[in-house]
mmCIF file of N, CA, C and O in Angstrom:
data_model
loop_
_atom_site.group_PDB
_atom_site.id
_atom_site.type_symbol
_atom_site.label_atom_id
_atom_site.label_comp_id
_atom_site.label_asym_id
_atom_site.label_seq_id
_atom_site.Cartn_x
_atom_site.Cartn_y
_atom_site.Cartn_z
ATOM 1 N N PHE A 1 4.730 -8.770 11.016
ATOM 2 C CA PHE A 1 4.670 -8.431 9.622
ATOM 3 C C PHE A 1 5.352 -7.091 9.422
ATOM 4 O O PHE A 1 5.236 -6.196 10.258
ATOM 5 N N SER A 2 6.000 -6.935 8.295
ATOM 6 C CA SER A 2 6.534 -5.637 7.913
ATOM 7 C C SER A 2 6.348 -5.467 6.413
ATOM 8 O O SER A 2 6.228 -6.454 5.675
ATOM 9 N N TRP A 3 6.310 -4.221 5.965
ATOM 10 C CA TRP A 3 6.056 -3.939 4.557
ATOM 11 C C TRP A 3 6.729 -2.625 4.199
ATOM 12 O O TRP A 3 7.158 -1.862 5.065
ATOM 13 N N TYR A 4 6.819 -2.379 2.892
ATOM 14 C CA TYR A 4 7.394 -1.133 2.399
ATOM 15 C C TYR A 4 6.381 -0.010 2.546
ATOM 16 O O TYR A 4 5.181 -0.223 2.376
ATOM 17 N N ALA A 5 6.867 1.184 2.845
ATOM 18 C CA ALA A 5 5.992 2.346 2.952
ATOM 19 C C ALA A 5 5.361 2.656 1.597
ATOM 20 O O ALA A 5 5.984 2.467 0.550
ATOM 21 N N VAL A 6 4.129 3.104 1.621
ATOM 22 C CA VAL A 6 3.416 3.516 0.416
ATOM 23 C C VAL A 6 3.449 5.040 0.362
ATOM 24 O O VAL A 6 3.090 5.704 1.345
ATOM 25 N N SER A 7 3.876 5.583 -0.753
ATOM 26 C CA SER A 7 3.946 7.032 -0.905
ATOM 27 C C SER A 7 2.554 7.634 -0.739
ATOM 28 O O SER A 7 1.591 7.183 -1.354
ATOM 29 N N GLY A 8 2.439 8.640 0.107
ATOM 30 C CA GLY A 8 1.161 9.305 0.332
ATOM 31 C C GLY A 8 0.292 8.650 1.392
ATOM 32 O O GLY A 8 -0.808 9.121 1.668
ATOM 33 N N ALA A 9 0.781 7.577 1.999
ATOM 34 C CA ALA A 9 -0.017 6.879 3.018
ATOM 35 C C ALA A 9 -0.129 7.719 4.280
ATOM 36 O O ALA A 9 0.851 8.301 4.748
ATOM 37 N N LEU A 10 -1.338 7.774 4.823
ATOM 38 C CA LEU A 10 -1.550 8.409 6.124
ATOM 39 C C LEU A 10 -1.317 7.395 7.234
ATOM 40 O O LEU A 10 -0.720 7.699 8.253
ATOM 41 N N ASN A 11 -1.844 6.189 7.019
ATOM 42 C CA ASN A 11 -1.631 5.085 7.942
ATOM 43 C C ASN A 11 -2.050 3.779 7.271
ATOM 44 O O ASN A 11 -2.444 3.770 6.103
ATOM 45 N N TYR A 12 -1.953 2.710 8.025
ATOM 46 C CA TYR A 12 -2.287 1.377 7.527
ATOM 47 C C TYR A 12 -3.254 0.731 8.514
ATOM 48 O O TYR A 12 -3.160 0.962 9.714
ATOM 49 N N LYS A 13 -4.177 -0.061 7.985
ATOM 50 C CA LYS A 13 -5.104 -0.807 8.839
ATOM 51 C C LYS A 13 -4.870 -2.288 8.621
ATOM 52 O O LYS A 13 -4.693 -2.743 7.491
ATOM 53 N N VAL A 14 -4.861 -3.016 9.717
ATOM 54 C CA VAL A 14 -4.595 -4.453 9.679
ATOM 55 C C VAL A 14 -5.617 -5.139 10.577
ATOM 56 O O VAL A 14 -5.940 -4.634 11.652
ATOM 57 N N TRP A 15 -6.130 -6.262 10.138
ATOM 58 C CA TRP A 15 -7.006 -7.085 10.974
ATOM 59 C C TRP A 15 -6.874 -8.522 10.524
ATOM 60 O O TRP A 15 -6.258 -8.807 9.501
ATOM 61 N N TYR A 16 -7.423 -9.444 11.287
ATOM 62 C CA TYR A 16 -7.338 -10.848 10.893
ATOM 63 C C TYR A 16 -8.633 -11.583 11.177
ATOM 64 O O TYR A 16 -9.446 -11.169 12.002
ATOM 65 N N TYR A 17 -8.792 -12.646 10.443
ATOM 66 C CA TYR A 17 -9.913 -13.568 10.600
ATOM 67 C C TYR A 17 -9.327 -14.927 10.946
ATOM 68 O O TYR A 17 -8.366 -15.364 10.306
ATOM 69 N N ARG A 18 -9.861 -15.589 11.962
ATOM 70 C CA ARG A 18 -9.376 -16.911 12.363
ATOM 71 C C ARG A 18 -10.458 -17.938 12.049
ATOM 72 O O ARG A 18 -11.595 -17.822 12.502
ATOM 73 N N GLU A 19 -10.083 -18.931 11.259
ATOM 74 C CA GLU A 19 -11.008 -20.020 10.953
ATOM 75 C C GLU A 19 -11.199 -20.886 12.193
ATOM 76 O O GLU A 19 -10.427 -20.833 13.125
ATOM 77 N N GLY A 20 -12.213 -21.679 12.210
ATOM 78 C CA GLY A 20 -12.476 -22.559 13.344
ATOM 79 C C GLY A 20 -13.542 -21.963 14.245
ATOM 80 O O GLY A 20 -14.615 -22.520 14.408
ATOM 81 N N ASP A 21 -13.219 -20.776 14.800
ATOM 82 C CA ASP A 21 -14.219 -20.112 15.638
ATOM 83 C C ASP A 21 -14.786 -18.859 14.968
ATOM 84 O O ASP A 21 -15.552 -18.124 15.574
ATOM 85 N N ASN A 22 -14.379 -18.625 13.703
ATOM 86 C CA ASN A 22 -14.895 -17.503 12.904
ATOM 87 C C ASN A 22 -14.708 -16.145 13.584
ATOM 88 O O ASN A 22 -15.555 -15.271 13.504
ATOM 89 N N TYR A 23 -13.571 -15.993 14.260
ATOM 90 C CA TYR A 23 -13.281 -14.742 14.970
ATOM 91 C C TYR A 23 -12.655 -13.727 14.018
ATOM 92 O O TYR A 23 -11.708 -14.041 13.295
ATOM 93 N N THR A 24 -13.176 -12.512 14.030
ATOM 94 C CA THR A 24 -12.570 -11.401 13.305
ATOM 95 C C THR A 24 -12.084 -10.380 14.327
ATOM 96 O O THR A 24 -12.872 -9.918 15.168
ATOM 97 N N SER A 25 -10.818 -10.041 14.257
ATOM 98 C CA SER A 25 -10.238 -9.080 15.198
ATOM 99 C C SER A 25 -10.750 -7.680 14.887
ATOM 100 O O SER A 25 -11.251 -7.412 13.788
ATOM 101 N N PRO A 26 -10.580 -6.769 15.838
ATOM 102 C CA PRO A 26 -10.826 -5.358 15.508
ATOM 103 C C PRO A 26 -9.751 -4.891 14.521
ATOM 104 O O PRO A 26 -8.723 -5.542 14.363
ATOM 105 N N GLU A 27 -10.006 -3.768 13.858
ATOM 106 C CA GLU A 27 -8.991 -3.186 12.978
ATOM 107 C C GLU A 27 -7.936 -2.503 13.840
ATOM 108 O O GLU A 27 -8.267 -1.781 14.770
ATOM 109 N N TYR A 28 -6.686 -2.753 13.510
ATOM 110 C CA TYR A 28 -5.569 -2.083 14.171
ATOM 111 C C TYR A 28 -5.028 -1.059 13.192
ATOM 112 O O TYR A 28 -4.735 -1.383 12.043
ATOM 113 N N THR A 29 -4.905 0.187 13.626
ATOM 114 C CA THR A 29 -4.390 1.261 12.782
ATOM 115 C C THR A 29 -2.999 1.627 13.253
ATOM 116 O O THR A 29 -2.763 1.797 14.449
ATOM 117 N N THR A 30 -2.075 1.723 12.296
ATOM 118 C CA THR A 30 -0.698 2.066 12.633
ATOM 119 C C THR A 30 -0.125 3.004 11.579
ATOM 120 O O THR A 30 -0.464 2.896 10.394
ATOM 121 N N GLY A 31 0.710 3.905 12.012
ATOM 122 C CA GLY A 31 1.444 4.760 11.092
ATOM 123 C C GLY A 31 2.787 4.163 10.735
ATOM 124 O O GLY A 31 3.518 4.695 9.908
ATOM 125 N N SER A 32 3.090 3.041 11.347
ATOM 126 C CA SER A 32 4.357 2.346 11.138
ATOM 127 C C SER A 32 4.212 1.353 9.988
ATOM 128 O O SER A 32 3.115 1.047 9.545
ATOM 129 N N THR A 33 5.335 0.836 9.533
ATOM 130 C CA THR A 33 5.310 -0.174 8.469
ATOM 131 C C THR A 33 5.567 -1.567 9.027
ATOM 132 O O THR A 33 6.126 -2.426 8.350
ATOM 133 N N ASN A 34 5.144 -1.780 10.268
ATOM 134 C CA ASN A 34 5.224 -3.124 10.835
ATOM 135 C C ASN A 34 4.199 -3.264 11.951
ATOM 136 O O ASN A 34 3.752 -2.278 12.525
ATOM 137 N N ILE A 35 3.838 -4.496 12.222
ATOM 138 C CA ILE A 35 2.907 -4.797 13.303
ATOM 139 C C ILE A 35 3.200 -6.216 13.786
ATOM 140 O O ILE A 35 3.623 -7.071 12.996
ATOM 141 N N THR A 36 3.013 -6.445 15.069
ATOM 142 C CA THR A 36 3.249 -7.760 15.653
ATOM 143 C C THR A 36 1.992 -8.239 16.357
ATOM 144 O O THR A 36 1.376 -7.477 17.106
ATOM 145 N N PHE A 37 1.614 -9.463 16.098
ATOM 146 C CA PHE A 37 0.535 -10.119 16.824
ATOM 147 C C PHE A 37 1.177 -11.226 17.649
ATOM 148 O O PHE A 37 1.860 -12.081 17.097
ATOM 149 N N SER A 38 0.953 -11.204 18.947
ATOM 150 C CA SER A 38 1.544 -12.236 19.791
ATOM 151 C C SER A 38 0.445 -12.936 20.572
ATOM 152 O O SER A 38 -0.641 -12.394 20.765
ATOM 153 N N GLY A 39 0.739 -14.145 21.012
ATOM 154 C CA GLY A 39 -0.200 -14.893 21.826
ATOM 155 C C GLY A 39 -1.384 -15.463 21.081
ATOM 156 O O GLY A 39 -2.380 -15.833 21.696
ATOM 157 N N LEU A 40 -1.289 -15.529 19.761
ATOM 158 C CA LEU A 40 -2.406 -16.085 18.987
ATOM 159 C C LEU A 40 -2.423 -17.602 19.128
ATOM 160 O O LEU A 40 -1.382 -18.248 19.003
ATOM 161 N N PRO A 41 -3.592 -18.185 19.367
ATOM 162 C CA PRO A 41 -3.660 -19.647 19.418
ATOM 163 C C PRO A 41 -3.406 -20.240 18.037
ATOM 164 O O PRO A 41 -3.576 -19.561 17.017
ATOM 165 N N SER A 42 -2.994 -21.495 17.993
ATOM 166 C CA SER A 42 -2.733 -22.128 16.705
ATOM 167 C C SER A 42 -4.021 -22.214 15.901
ATOM 168 O O SER A 42 -5.117 -22.298 16.453
ATOM 169 N N GLY A 43 -3.873 -22.151 14.599
ATOM 170 C CA GLY A 43 -5.029 -22.213 13.716
ATOM 171 C C GLY A 43 -4.723 -21.602 12.366
ATOM 172 O O GLY A 43 -3.603 -21.174 12.100
ATOM 173 N N GLN A 44 -5.731 -21.541 11.512
ATOM 174 C CA GLN A 44 -5.611 -20.943 10.180
ATOM 175 C C GLN A 44 -6.084 -19.497 10.258
ATOM 176 O O GLN A 44 -7.194 -19.227 10.701
ATOM 177 N N TYR A 45 -5.216 -18.566 9.842
ATOM 178 C CA TYR A 45 -5.499 -17.138 9.909
ATOM 179 C C TYR A 45 -5.449 -16.513 8.524
ATOM 180 O O TYR A 45 -4.675 -16.927 7.671
ATOM 181 N N HIS A 46 -6.242 -15.484 8.355
ATOM 182 C CA HIS A 46 -6.223 -14.651 7.162
ATOM 183 C C HIS A 46 -5.992 -13.222 7.647
ATOM 184 O O HIS A 46 -6.833 -12.669 8.355
ATOM 185 N N PHE A 47 -4.840 -12.650 7.310
ATOM 186 C CA PHE A 47 -4.487 -11.297 7.720
ATOM 187 C C PHE A 47 -4.770 -10.336 6.573
ATOM 188 O O PHE A 47 -4.394 -10.598 5.439
ATOM 189 N N TYR A 48 -5.431 -9.239 6.885
ATOM 190 C CA TYR A 48 -5.842 -8.249 5.882
ATOM 191 C C TYR A 48 -5.090 -6.955 6.125
ATOM 192 O O TYR A 48 -4.974 -6.498 7.271
ATOM 193 N N PHE A 49 -4.614 -6.346 5.045
ATOM 194 C CA PHE A 49 -3.846 -5.106 5.110
ATOM 195 C C PHE A 49 -4.411 -4.117 4.104
ATOM 196 O O PHE A 49 -4.640 -4.479 2.946
ATOM 197 N N VAL A 50 -4.637 -2.862 4.533
ATOM 198 C CA VAL A 50 -5.037 -1.793 3.625
ATOM 199 C C VAL A 50 -4.218 -0.548 3.932
ATOM 200 O O VAL A 50 -3.743 -0.347 5.053
ATOM 201 N N THR A 51 -4.054 0.287 2.921
ATOM 202 C CA THR A 51 -3.379 1.572 3.060
ATOM 203 C C THR A 51 -4.432 2.673 3.027
ATOM 204 O O THR A 51 -5.311 2.654 2.169
ATOM 205 N N VAL A 52 -4.328 3.603 3.962
ATOM 206 C CA VAL A 52 -5.239 4.742 4.013
ATOM 207 C C VAL A 52 -4.480 5.970 3.511
ATOM 208 O O VAL A 52 -3.425 6.319 4.048
ATOM 209 N N CYS A 53 -5.018 6.592 2.467
ATOM 210 C CA CYS A 53 -4.436 7.807 1.892
ATOM 211 C C CYS A 53 -5.482 8.919 1.932
ATOM 212 O O CYS A 53 -6.651 8.656 2.233
ATOM 213 N N THR A 54 -5.084 10.131 1.594
ATOM 214 C CA THR A 54 -6.041 11.240 1.599
ATOM 215 C C THR A 54 -7.184 10.990 0.618
ATOM 216 O O THR A 54 -8.299 11.439 0.839
ATOM 217 N N GLY A 55 -6.924 10.243 -0.452
ATOM 218 C CA GLY A 55 -7.948 9.977 -1.465
ATOM 219 C C GLY A 55 -8.827 8.782 -1.154
ATOM 220 O O GLY A 55 -9.750 8.485 -1.907
ATOM 221 N N GLY A 56 -8.564 8.080 -0.077
ATOM 222 C CA GLY A 56 -9.380 6.918 0.263
ATOM 223 C C GLY A 56 -8.548 5.753 0.763
ATOM 224 O O GLY A 56 -7.424 5.923 1.218
ATOM 225 N N VAL A 57 -9.112 4.563 0.625
ATOM 226 C CA VAL A 57 -8.502 3.338 1.141
ATOM 227 C C VAL A 57 -8.208 2.399 -0.024
ATOM 228 O O VAL A 57 -9.032 2.249 -0.928
ATOM 229 N N SER A 58 -7.050 1.760 0.022
ATOM 230 C CA SER A 58 -6.668 0.816 -1.038
ATOM 231 C C SER A 58 -7.496 -0.462 -0.949
ATOM 232 O O SER A 58 -8.183 -0.708 0.042
ATOM 233 N N ASP A 59 -7.419 -1.273 -1.985
ATOM 234 C CA ASP A 59 -7.940 -2.634 -1.897
ATOM 235 C C ASP A 59 -7.121 -3.365 -0.838
ATOM 236 O O ASP A 59 -5.968 -3.021 -0.588
ATOM 237 N N TYR A 60 -7.696 -4.376 -0.230
ATOM 238 C CA TYR A 60 -6.941 -5.087 0.794
ATOM 239 C C TYR A 60 -6.088 -6.195 0.188
ATOM 240 O O TYR A 60 -6.358 -6.713 -0.882
ATOM 241 N N ILE A 61 -5.031 -6.507 0.910
ATOM 242 C CA ILE A 61 -4.142 -7.623 0.592
ATOM 243 C C ILE A 61 -4.375 -8.661 1.661
ATOM 244 O O ILE A 61 -4.471 -8.339 2.847
ATOM 245 N N ILE A 62 -4.466 -9.927 1.270
ATOM 246 C CA ILE A 62 -4.698 -11.014 2.229
ATOM 247 C C ILE A 62 -3.461 -11.892 2.277
ATOM 248 O O ILE A 62 -2.922 -12.296 1.249
ATOM 249 N N ILE A 63 -3.035 -12.211 3.493
ATOM 250 C CA ILE A 63 -1.964 -13.187 3.699
ATOM 251 C C ILE A 63 -2.552 -14.308 4.536
ATOM 252 O O ILE A 63 -3.061 -14.068 5.634
ATOM 253 N N ASP A 64 -2.502 -15.525 4.016
ATOM 254 C CA ASP A 64 -3.019 -16.692 4.728
ATOM 255 C C ASP A 64 -1.868 -17.388 5.435
ATOM 256 O O ASP A 64 -0.833 -17.664 4.818
ATOM 257 N N LEU A 65 -2.054 -17.693 6.717
ATOM 258 C CA LEU A 65 -1.010 -18.349 7.500
ATOM 259 C C LEU A 65 -1.602 -19.424 8.390
ATOM 260 O O LEU A 65 -2.687 -19.276 8.930
ATOM 261 N N LEU A 66 -0.846 -20.480 8.543
ATOM 262 C CA LEU A 66 -1.176 -21.517 9.503
ATOM 263 C C LEU A 66 -0.232 -21.344 10.676
ATOM 264 O O LEU A 66 0.990 -21.421 10.522
ATOM 265 N N ILE A 67 -0.779 -21.040 11.841
ATOM 266 C CA ILE A 67 0.055 -20.790 13.031
ATOM 267 C C ILE A 67 -0.037 -21.998 13.941
ATOM 268 O O ILE A 67 -1.074 -22.550 14.157
#
């Protein structure tokens, strides 16, 4: 995944939920505007993205994918 930088962002947090076994990943924090998940088993995933700024955390964005 990659995204445009948000002005004032300190970093970004990303995590995912996998249907079927109800697995939720740990939060991954990155200062970059991209992240790669590899080796994921096939299934339905919901990826969550938030921006962390000095004033707090944004609402999350969800991307649903079938892998």
